[in-house]
XYZ file of C-alpha atoms in Angstrom:
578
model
C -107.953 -203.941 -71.686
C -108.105 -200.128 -73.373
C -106.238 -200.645 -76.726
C -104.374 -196.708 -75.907
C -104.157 -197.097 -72.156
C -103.660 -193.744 -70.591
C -100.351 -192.951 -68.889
C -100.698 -193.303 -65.116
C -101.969 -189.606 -63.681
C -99.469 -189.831 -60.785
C -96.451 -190.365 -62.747
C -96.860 -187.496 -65.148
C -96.496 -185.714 -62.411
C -92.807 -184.558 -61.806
C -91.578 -185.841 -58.259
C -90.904 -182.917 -55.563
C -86.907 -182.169 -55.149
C -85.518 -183.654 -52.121
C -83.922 -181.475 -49.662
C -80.486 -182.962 -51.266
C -81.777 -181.807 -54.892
C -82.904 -178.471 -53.880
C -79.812 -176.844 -52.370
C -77.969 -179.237 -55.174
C -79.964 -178.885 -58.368
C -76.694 -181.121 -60.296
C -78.072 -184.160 -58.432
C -81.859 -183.230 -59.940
C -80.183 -182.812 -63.288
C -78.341 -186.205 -63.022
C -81.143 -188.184 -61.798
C -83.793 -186.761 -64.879
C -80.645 -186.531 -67.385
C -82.194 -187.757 -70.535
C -79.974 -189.834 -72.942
C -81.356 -187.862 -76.222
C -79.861 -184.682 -74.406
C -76.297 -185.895 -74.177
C -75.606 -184.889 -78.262
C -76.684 -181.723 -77.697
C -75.025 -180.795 -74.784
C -71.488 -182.316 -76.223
C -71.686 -180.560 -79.824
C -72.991 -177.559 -77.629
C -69.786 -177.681 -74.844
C -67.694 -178.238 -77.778
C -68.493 -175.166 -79.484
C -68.548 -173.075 -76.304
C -64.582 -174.189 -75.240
C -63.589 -172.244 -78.350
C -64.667 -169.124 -76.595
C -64.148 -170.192 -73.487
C -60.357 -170.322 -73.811
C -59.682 -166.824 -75.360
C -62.013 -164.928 -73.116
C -60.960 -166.601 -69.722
C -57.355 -165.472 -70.790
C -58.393 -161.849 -71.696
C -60.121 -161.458 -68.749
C -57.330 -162.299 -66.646
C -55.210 -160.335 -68.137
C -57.803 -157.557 -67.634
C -57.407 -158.417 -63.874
C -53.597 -157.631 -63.850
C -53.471 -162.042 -63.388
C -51.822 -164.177 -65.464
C -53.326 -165.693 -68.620
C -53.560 -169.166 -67.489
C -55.971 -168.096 -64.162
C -58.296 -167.315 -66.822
C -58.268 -170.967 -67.824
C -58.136 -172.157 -63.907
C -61.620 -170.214 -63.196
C -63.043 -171.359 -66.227
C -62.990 -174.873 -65.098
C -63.374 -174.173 -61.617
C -66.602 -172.236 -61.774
C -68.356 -174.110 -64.776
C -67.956 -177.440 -62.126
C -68.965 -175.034 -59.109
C -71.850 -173.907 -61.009
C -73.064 -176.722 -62.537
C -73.615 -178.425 -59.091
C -75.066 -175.812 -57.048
C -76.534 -173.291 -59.726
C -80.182 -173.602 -60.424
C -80.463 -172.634 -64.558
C -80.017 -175.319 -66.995
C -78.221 -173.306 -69.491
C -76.631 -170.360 -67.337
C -72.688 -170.025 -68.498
C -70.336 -168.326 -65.590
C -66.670 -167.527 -66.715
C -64.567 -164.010 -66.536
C -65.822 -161.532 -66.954
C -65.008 -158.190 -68.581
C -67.370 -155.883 -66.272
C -66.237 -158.135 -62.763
C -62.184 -158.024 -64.085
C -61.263 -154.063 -64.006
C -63.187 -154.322 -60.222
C -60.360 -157.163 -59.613
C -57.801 -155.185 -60.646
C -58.699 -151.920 -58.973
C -59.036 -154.126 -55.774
C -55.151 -156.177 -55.364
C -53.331 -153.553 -57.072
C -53.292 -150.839 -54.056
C -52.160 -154.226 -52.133
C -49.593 -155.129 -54.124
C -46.122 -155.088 -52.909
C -43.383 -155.018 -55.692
C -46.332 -156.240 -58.266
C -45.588 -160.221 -57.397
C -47.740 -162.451 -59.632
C -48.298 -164.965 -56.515
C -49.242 -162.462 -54.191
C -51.670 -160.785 -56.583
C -53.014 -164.657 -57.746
C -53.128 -165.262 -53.754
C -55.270 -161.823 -53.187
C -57.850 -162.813 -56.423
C -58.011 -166.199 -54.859
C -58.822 -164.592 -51.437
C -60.855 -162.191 -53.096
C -63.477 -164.526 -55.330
C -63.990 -166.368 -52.019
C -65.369 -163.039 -50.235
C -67.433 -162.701 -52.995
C -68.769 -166.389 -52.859
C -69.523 -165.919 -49.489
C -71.226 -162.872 -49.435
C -73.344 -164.619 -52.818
C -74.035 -167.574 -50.534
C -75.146 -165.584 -47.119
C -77.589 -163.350 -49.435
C -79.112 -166.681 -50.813
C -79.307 -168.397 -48.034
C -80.953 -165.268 -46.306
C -83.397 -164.887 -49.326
C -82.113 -161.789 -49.975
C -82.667 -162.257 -54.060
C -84.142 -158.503 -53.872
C -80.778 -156.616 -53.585
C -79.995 -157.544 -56.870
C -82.724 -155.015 -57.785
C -80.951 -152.397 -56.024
C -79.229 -150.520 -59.134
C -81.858 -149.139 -61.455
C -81.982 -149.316 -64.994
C -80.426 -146.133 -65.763
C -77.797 -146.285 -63.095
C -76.797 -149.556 -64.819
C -76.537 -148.550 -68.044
C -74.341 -145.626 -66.836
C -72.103 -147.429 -64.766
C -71.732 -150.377 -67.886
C -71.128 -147.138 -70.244
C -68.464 -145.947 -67.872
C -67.055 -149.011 -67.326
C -66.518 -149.667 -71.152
C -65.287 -146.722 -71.533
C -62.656 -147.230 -68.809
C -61.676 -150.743 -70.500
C -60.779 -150.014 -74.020
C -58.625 -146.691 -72.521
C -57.009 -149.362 -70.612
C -56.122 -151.721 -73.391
C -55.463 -149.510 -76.438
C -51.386 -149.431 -75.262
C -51.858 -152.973 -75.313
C -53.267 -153.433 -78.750
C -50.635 -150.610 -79.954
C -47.869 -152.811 -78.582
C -46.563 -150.715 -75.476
C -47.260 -150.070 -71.919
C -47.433 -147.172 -70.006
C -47.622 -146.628 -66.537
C -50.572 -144.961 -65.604
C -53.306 -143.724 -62.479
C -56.189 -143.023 -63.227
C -58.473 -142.607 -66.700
C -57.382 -139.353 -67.508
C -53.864 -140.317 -67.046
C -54.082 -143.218 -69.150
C -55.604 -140.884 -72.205
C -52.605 -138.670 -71.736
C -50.124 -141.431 -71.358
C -51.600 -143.195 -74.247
C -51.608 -140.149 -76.216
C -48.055 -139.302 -75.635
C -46.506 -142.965 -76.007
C -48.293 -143.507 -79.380
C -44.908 -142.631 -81.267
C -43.793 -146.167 -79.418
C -45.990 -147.827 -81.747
C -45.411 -151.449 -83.006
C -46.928 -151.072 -86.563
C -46.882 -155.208 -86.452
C -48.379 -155.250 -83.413
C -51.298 -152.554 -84.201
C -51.545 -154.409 -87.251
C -52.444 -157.877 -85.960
C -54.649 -156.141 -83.147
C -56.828 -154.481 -85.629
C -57.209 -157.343 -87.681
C -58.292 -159.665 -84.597
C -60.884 -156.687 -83.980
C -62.076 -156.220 -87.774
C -62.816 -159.846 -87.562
C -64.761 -159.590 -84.016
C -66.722 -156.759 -86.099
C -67.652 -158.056 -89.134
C -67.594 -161.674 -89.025
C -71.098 -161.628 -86.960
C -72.517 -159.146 -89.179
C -71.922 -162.152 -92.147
C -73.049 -165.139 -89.960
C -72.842 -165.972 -86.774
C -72.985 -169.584 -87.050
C -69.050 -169.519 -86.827
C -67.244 -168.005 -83.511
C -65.784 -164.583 -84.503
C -63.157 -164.791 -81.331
C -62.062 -168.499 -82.375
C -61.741 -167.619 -86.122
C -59.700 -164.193 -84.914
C -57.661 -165.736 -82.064
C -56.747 -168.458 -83.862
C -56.088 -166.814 -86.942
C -53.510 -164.266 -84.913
C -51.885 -167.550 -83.435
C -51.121 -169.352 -86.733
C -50.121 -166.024 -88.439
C -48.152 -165.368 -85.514
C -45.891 -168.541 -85.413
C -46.180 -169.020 -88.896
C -44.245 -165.660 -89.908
C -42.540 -165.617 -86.404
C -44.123 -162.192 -85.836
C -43.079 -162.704 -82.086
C -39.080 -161.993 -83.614
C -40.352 -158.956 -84.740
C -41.538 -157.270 -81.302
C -44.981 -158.683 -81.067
C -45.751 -159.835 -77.635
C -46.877 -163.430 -77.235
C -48.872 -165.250 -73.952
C -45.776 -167.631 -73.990
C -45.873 -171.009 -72.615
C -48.663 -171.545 -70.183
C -47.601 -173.939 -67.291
C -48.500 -177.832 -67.701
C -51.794 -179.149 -65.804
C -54.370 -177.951 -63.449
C -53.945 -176.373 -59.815
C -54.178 -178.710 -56.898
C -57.352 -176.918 -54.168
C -55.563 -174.790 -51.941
C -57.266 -171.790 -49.644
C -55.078 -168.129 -50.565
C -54.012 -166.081 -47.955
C -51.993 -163.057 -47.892
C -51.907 -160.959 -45.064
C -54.394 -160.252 -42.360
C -55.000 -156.420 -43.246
C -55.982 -157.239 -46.536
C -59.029 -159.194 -45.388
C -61.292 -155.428 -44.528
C -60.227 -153.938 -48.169
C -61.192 -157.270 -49.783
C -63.959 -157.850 -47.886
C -65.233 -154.470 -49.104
C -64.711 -155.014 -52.460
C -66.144 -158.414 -52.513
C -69.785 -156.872 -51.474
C -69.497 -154.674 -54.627
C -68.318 -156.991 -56.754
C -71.501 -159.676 -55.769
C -73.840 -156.352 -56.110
C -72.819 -156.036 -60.058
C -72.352 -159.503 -60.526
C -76.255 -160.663 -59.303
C -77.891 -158.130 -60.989
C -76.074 -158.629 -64.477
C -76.979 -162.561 -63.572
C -80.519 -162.239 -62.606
C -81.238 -159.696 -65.269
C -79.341 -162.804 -67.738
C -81.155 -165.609 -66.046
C -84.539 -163.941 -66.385
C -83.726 -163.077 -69.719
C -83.144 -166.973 -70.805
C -85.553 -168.327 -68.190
C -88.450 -166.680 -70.481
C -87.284 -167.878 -73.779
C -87.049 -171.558 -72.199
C -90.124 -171.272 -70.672
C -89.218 -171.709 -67.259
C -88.660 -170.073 -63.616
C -86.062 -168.156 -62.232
C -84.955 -168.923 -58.806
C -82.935 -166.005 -57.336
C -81.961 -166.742 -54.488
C -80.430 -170.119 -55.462
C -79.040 -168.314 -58.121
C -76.927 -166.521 -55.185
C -76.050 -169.993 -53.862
C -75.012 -171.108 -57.410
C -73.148 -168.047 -57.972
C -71.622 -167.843 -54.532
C -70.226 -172.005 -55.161
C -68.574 -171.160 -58.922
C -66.801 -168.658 -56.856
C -65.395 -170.306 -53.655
C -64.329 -173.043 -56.286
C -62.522 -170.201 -58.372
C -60.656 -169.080 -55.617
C -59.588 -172.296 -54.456
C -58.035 -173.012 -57.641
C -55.706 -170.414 -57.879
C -58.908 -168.301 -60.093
C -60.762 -165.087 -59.261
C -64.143 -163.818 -59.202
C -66.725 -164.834 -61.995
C -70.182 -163.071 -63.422
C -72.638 -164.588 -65.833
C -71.754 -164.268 -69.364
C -74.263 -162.718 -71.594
C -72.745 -164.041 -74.886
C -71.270 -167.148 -73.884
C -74.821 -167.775 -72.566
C -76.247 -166.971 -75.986
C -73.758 -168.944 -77.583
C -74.489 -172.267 -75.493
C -78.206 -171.629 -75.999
C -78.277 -171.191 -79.788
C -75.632 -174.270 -80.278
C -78.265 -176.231 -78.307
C -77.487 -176.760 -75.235
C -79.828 -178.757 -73.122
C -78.087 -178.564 -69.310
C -75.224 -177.501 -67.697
C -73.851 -180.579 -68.727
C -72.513 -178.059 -71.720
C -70.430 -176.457 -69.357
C -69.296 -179.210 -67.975
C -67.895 -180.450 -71.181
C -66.365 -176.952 -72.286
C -64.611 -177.320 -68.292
C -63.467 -180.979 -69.564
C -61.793 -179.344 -72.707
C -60.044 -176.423 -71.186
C -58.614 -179.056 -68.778
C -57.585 -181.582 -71.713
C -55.862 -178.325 -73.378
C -54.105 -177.676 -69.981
C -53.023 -180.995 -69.416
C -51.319 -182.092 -72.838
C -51.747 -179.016 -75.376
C -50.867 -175.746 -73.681
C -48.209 -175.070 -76.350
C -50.921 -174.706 -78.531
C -51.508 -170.983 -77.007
C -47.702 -170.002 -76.752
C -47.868 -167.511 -79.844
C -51.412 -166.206 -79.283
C -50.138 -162.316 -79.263
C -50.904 -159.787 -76.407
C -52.543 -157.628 -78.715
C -55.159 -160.322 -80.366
C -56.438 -160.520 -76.194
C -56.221 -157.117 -76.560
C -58.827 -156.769 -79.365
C -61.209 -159.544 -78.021
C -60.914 -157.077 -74.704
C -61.942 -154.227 -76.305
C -64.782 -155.663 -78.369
C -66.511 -157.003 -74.824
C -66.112 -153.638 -73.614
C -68.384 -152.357 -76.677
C -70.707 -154.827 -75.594
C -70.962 -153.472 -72.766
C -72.013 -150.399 -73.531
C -75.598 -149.326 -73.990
C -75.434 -145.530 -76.069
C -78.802 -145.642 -77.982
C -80.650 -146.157 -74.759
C -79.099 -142.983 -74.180
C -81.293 -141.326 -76.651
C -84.346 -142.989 -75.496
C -83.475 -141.309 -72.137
C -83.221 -137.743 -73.279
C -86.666 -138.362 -75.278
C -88.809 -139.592 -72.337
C -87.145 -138.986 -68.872
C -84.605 -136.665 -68.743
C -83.576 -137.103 -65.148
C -82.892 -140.995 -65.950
C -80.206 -139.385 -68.968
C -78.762 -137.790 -65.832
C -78.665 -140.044 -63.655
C -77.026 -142.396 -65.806
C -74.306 -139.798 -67.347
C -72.746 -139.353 -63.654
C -72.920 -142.729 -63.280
C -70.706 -142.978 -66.203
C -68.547 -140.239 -64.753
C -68.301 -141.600 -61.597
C -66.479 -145.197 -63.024
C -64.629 -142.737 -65.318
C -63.359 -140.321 -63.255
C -63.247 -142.041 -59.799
C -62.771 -145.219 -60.402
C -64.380 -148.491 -61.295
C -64.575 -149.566 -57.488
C -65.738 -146.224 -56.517
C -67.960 -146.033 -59.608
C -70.165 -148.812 -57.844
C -70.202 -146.335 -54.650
C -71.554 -143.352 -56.753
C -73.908 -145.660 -58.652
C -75.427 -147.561 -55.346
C -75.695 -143.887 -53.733
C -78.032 -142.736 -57.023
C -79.793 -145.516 -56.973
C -81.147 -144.835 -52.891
C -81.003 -141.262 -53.669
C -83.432 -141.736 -56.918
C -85.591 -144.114 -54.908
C -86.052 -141.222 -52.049
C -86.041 -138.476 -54.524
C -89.080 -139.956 -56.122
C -90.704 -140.888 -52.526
C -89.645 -137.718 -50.667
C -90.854 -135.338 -53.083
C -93.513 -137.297 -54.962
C -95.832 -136.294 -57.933
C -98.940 -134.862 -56.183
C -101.560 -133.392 -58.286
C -105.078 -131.349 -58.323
C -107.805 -132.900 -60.049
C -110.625 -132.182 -62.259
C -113.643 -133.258 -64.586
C -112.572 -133.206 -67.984
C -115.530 -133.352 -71.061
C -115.430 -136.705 -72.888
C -113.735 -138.689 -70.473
C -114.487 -140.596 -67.500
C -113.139 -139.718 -64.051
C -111.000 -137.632 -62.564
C -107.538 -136.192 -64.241
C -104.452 -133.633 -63.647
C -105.790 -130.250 -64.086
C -102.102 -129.507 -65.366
C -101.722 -132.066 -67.663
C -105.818 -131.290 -68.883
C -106.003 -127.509 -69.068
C -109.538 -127.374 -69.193
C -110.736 -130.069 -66.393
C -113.016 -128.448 -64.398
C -112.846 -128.029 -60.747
C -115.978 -128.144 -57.966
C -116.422 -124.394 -56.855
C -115.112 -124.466 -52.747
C -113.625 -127.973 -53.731
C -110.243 -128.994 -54.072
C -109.664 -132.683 -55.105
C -105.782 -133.420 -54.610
C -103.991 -136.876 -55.182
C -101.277 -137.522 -53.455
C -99.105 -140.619 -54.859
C -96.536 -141.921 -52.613
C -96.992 -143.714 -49.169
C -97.010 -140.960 -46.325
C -94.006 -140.723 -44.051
C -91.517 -139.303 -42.039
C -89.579 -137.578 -44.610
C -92.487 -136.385 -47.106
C -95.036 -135.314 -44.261
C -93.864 -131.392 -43.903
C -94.053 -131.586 -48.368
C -98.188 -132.837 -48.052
C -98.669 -129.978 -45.270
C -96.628 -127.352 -47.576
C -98.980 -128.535 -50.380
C -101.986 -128.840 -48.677
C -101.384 -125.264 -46.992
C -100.487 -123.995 -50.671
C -103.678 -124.815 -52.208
C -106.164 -123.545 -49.715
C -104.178 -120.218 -49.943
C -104.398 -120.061 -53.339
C -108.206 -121.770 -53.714
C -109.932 -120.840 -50.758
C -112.054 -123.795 -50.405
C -114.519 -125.041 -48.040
C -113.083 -128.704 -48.753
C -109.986 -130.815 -48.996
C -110.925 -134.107 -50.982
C -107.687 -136.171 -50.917
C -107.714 -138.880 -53.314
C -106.164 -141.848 -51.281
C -105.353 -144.602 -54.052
C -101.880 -144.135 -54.464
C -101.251 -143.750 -50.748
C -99.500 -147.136 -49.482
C -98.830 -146.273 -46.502
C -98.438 -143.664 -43.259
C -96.473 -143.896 -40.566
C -96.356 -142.113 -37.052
C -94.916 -139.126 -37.897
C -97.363 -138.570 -40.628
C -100.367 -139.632 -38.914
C -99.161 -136.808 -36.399
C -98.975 -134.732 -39.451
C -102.528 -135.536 -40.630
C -103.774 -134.691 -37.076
C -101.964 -131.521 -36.989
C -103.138 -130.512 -40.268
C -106.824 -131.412 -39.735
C -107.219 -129.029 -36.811
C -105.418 -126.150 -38.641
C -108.073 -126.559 -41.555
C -110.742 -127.064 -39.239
C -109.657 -123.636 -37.108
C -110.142 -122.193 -40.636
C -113.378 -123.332 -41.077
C -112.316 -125.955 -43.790
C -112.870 -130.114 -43.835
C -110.685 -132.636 -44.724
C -112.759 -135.444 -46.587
C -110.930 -139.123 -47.611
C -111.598 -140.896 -50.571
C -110.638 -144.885 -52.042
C -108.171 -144.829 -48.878
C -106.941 -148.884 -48.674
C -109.103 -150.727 -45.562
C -105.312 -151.714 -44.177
C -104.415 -147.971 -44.018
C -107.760 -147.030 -42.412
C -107.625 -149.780 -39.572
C -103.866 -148.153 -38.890
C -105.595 -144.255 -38.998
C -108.117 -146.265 -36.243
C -104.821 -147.722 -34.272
C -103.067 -144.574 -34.133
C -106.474 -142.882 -32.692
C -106.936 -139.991 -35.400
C -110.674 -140.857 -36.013
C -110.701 -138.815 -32.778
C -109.661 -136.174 -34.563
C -110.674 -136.878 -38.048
C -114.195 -137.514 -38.913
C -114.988 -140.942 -39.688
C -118.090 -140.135 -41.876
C -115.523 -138.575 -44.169
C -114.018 -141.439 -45.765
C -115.594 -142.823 -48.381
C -115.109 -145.577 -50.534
C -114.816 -143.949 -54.348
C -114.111 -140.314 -55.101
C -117.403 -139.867 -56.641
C -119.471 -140.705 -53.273
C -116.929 -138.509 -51.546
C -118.024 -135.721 -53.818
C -121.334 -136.433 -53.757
C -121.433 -136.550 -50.017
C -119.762 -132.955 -50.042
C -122.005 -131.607 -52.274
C -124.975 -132.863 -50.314
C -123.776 -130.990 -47.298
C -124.380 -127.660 -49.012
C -121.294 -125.456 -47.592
C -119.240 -126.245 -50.810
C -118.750 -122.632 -51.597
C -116.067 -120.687 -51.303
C -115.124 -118.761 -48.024
C-alpha cells in the first residue's frame, strides 16, 4: 500500500445539482454546509443585524410604510432569498433606490392615507414584482437587466438621490410639509424652515456627522449602529422626545402571520405597471452587485436564477405584511468583509431581527425620526455617482447628456416616470448608435500597417479612382437610405471608378437592405462605377446568395481581406478617375 495514497479522482469531483438543488440552491448549501463555516457566518449575521435593523426601518419610512414593515421584509426576504437565490453571500433588504418607487406607486391609491391599505397595496405590490422576477428567470430572460446603460444609470441613481434627501430634509429639520412634486418640496422646505426644531436638527446632524466621518477613521465599527444607537440612548436618556423630537414609538410585539394583500381590483393594472419597473432597476443594480462579488469570490454568476432568487425574497415580503426588496450594495460589503461564508449570514441577521421583534421591540421606542432621517440621506449620497460625471464630459459627451436628462427626468417627473424617460434613452441610444452609425473613408497611412480613418489620419492616402469606405453597424431597415445617402455622397464628391466597402463591422443585412444593396449596385453600375466587397462574414455572404443579389452583384467581387480586394482592383486597370 502507497504510504500518501491519492484521494479518489471521482470524488474530487463536485457532484452535479439535482433538479431539487438547482431551482433550490438552499438545499445545495445545506447538504455541502461545512462545520468550519458556521463561526463565520454567525459572527458575520451578527454584525450585519446591526444594520439591518436601522436601514429596514428607514426604508420603510421612505416608502410612506410604517417602521416595523421594514423589519417584516427584512426577515421575510433574507429566508426567501436564502432558499431560492443562487449567491452565497448576496444580502437583499430595503432599499433606498426601490423605496421612493414604492411610495410614488400606493400614494395616488391611497384613500384617506390608511396605514393598512397602503401596507395591503406594498404587500400586493412586492408580489407583482416577484412575479414578474420569477417569469423573466424562468424564461431566461437574464439579458433585460442589461437594458439601462451605464450612463442612463448613473443619471437616473443621481436623480434619484437627489429626489431623496429633498424628501427627507423636513424630516431631519423636525417638520413636515405637504408637498407634490420636487420642486414643490424645495419651496415648501424652503418656506417651513422657520418651523425648525433646533433639537431635532441637532440630533439629525449629529447621526449624519457620524455616518460621515466614522468610516473615514475605521470602518471596522458600523457607522449607522454607533449613530442610531447613540441618538436612541441620548434620546431617552435626556427625554429629548418631551422636548418635540419625534420618536418611532413602540413597534408592535412579534412577527406577521402569511397572509396574501388585496385591496381593490383596479389597483391590480397601476401596480402591475409599477412592479415591471421596479424588477427593471432592481435586476440590474443586483446583477451589476452579484457580478461585482462573484469576481472577488472567484465564482459564477447565474442571472437568471438570480431572477428566481430575487422574485422568491419578494413574494415572501409581500406575504408578510413587507414590500419590495433590491440587493444591497453595502450591506453586501459589510457581510463579505465580516466574513461571511453563505447565506447562512442572512439567515442569522433574519433570526435576530425576529428575536428583537418578539421580546425587545421597546428597545427602538426612542430611536428619533430624524436619526432615520440622517441614515436616509446618507444612502441617498451613496447613491449618487458625480465624478463619473466628469469622466463623461472628458471622453463622451453625449453619455454626460444622456445621463443629465436622465437625472432630470426622476427630478422633474417623477421617480416612476424617471424609469420611463431612462428605459426610452436607453432604446433610443441603442438605435441612435445603429441607425446612424460611424461610417468612415479609409486610407494608407506611412508607418503603420493597414487601413485607417482618413479623418482621424489627415494624411492617409487614398487609391486614385478608389474609394475604400467602412461601414460599422449591421445593415437594416432603418439605416439602409443613410449607406445609400453616403455611398451617393462620396462618388459625387470623389468620382471614382470603385466602391471598396470594407465589410468587417457589418453583422448583419436584412431584406430591406439587401433590396437597398441591389438598388444601389445598378445605379453605380448605370454610372459606370463597381461595387467591390471585402472581409464580408461567410454567414452574411450565404444570406447575399439566399436573397439572390449575386444576380445582381458580382460574385468575383468579394474578397476575403481588403488588401486582395485592392489588389484585384488595381489589376483590372480602370482604377482611374472618370
Amino acid at each position: 500500500m502507497p504510504a500518501n495514497p491519492q484521494p479518489d479522482a471521482a470524488a474530487a469531483i463536485p457532484r452535479r445539482p439535482t433538479r431539487v438543488e438547482r431551482w433550490m440552491p438552499g438545499v445545495r448549501t445545506v447538504r455541502t454546509y461545512e462545520r468550519s463555516w458556521l463561526r463565520a457566518d454567525l459572527v458575520a449575521g451578527i454584525v450585519l443585524a446591526a444594520i439591518l435593523v436601522p436601514q429596514g426601518m428607514a426604508y420603510a419610512e421612505l416608502a410612506g410604510l410604517p417602521a416595523v414593515t421594514g423589519l417584516y421584509t427584512t426577515i421575510a426576504c433574507l429566508v426567501g432569498y436564502a432558499i431560492f437565490g443562487p449567491s452565497r453571500v448576496l444580502v437583499l433588504g430595503p432599499d433606498s433606490s426601490i423605496s421612493p418607487l414604492i411610495l410614488a406607486t400606493i400614494t395616488p391609491l391611497l384613500a384617506g392615507g390608511d396605514p393598512g391599505t397602503a401596507i395591503a397595496l406594498a404587500g400586493m405590490l412586492a408580489i407583482f414584482v416577484g412575479l414578474v422576477e420569477i417569469g423573466l428567470g424562468l424564461g431566461k430572460l437574464g439579458f433585460v437587466a442589461d437594458l439601462l446603460s451605464k450612463e442612463v444609470q448613473v443619471g437616473y441613481m443621481n436623480g434619484l438621490g437627489i429626489t431623496i434627501i429633498v424628501g427627507q430634509l423636513p424630516k431631519l429639520f423636525g417638520f413636515s410639509t405637504d408637498a407634490d412634486g420636487f420642486l414643490d418640496e424645495v419651496s415648501s422646505f424652503v418656506r417651513g424652515l422657520d418651523e425648525t426644531d433646533v433639537t431635532t436638527l441637532a440630533v439629525g446632524a449629529g447621526v449624519l456627522a457620524v455616518l460621515l466621518i466614522l468610516p473615514r477613521i475605521t470602518r471596522r465599527i458600523p457607522a449607522i449602529l454607533v449613530g442610531v444607537v447613540g441618538a436612541t440612548v441620548a434620546c431617552a436618556a435626556l427625554g429629548l422626545a418631551d422636548e418635540g423630537v419625534a420618536t418611532v414609538g413602540a413597534l408592535p410585539q412579534g412577527v406577521p402571520s402569511p397572509a396574501i394583500p388585496w385591496t381593490d381590483a383596479s389597483d391590480v393594472l397601476p401596480l402591475m405597471l409599477a412592479a415591471a419597473g421596479i424588477a427593471l432597476v432592481s435586476l440590474t443594480d443586483t446583477i451589476a452587485t452579484a457580478t461585482s462579488f462573484a469576481a472577488r469570490r472567484g465564482e459564477e454568476v447565474e442571472p437568471d436564477q438570480e431572477m428566481v432568487g430575487m422574485g422568491a425574497a419578494n413574494l415572501a415580503a409581500g406575504l408578510f405584511q413587507g414590500f419590495a426588496v433590491s440587493t444591497s450594495g453595502s450591506r453586501t460589503a459589510v457581510a463579505d468583509q465580516s466574513g461571511a461564508k453563505t447565506q447562512v449570514t442572512g439567515l442569522v441577521g433574519a433570526g435576530i431581527v425576529a428575536l428583537l421583534l418578539l421580546f425587545l421591540s421597546g428597545l427602538l421606542t426612542d430611536l428619533p425620526q430624524t436619526a432615520l432621517a440622517a441614515v436616509v440621506i446618507m444612502a441617498a449620497f451613496s447613491l449618487m455617482d458625480l465624478e463619473v460625471l466628469r469622466r463623461y464630459a472628458q471622453v463622451r459627451r453625449s453619455a454626460l447628456l444622456i445621463s443629465l436628462v436622465a437625472s432630470a427626468g426622476v427630478i422633474l417627473f417623477g421617480v416612476l416616470q424617471g424609469i420611463v424617460v431612462a428605459v426610452v434613452l436607453a432604446i433610443l441610444l441603442f438605435f441612435r448608435r445603429s441607425w446612424w452609425p460611424h461610417g468612415a473613408v479609409l486610407g494608407r497611412v506611412d508607418g503603420l500597417d493597414g487601413w485607417h480613418g482618413v479623418r482621424s489620419h489627415p494624411g492617409a492616402r487614398q487609391l486614385p479612382g478608389v474609394v475604400v469606405y467602412r461601414w460599422e453597424a449591421p445593415l437594416f431597415f432603418a439605416n439602409a437610405g443613410i449607406f445609400r445617402q453616403q455611398i451617393r455622397h462620396l462618388v459625387r464628391e470623389e468620382q471614382p471608378r470603385w466602391v471598396v466597402l470594407q465589410c468587417e463591422a457589418i453583422t448583419d443585412v436584412d431584406v430591406t437592405a439587401a433590396e437597398m444593396l441591389e438598388q444601389l449596385d445598378d445605379e453605380l453600375n448605370d454610372a459606370g462605377i463597381h461595387m467591390a466587397f471585402a472581409e464580408m462574414r461567410g454567414r452574411l455572404q450565404d444570406l447575399v446568395y439566399r436573397y439572390g443579389l449575386f444576380e445582381t452583384l458580382d460574385r468575383d467581387h468579394f474578397y476575403p481581406t481588403l488588401d486582395a480586394a485592392i489588389e484585384a482592383v488595381l489589376a483590372d486597370g480602370d482604377a482611374t478617375p472618370g
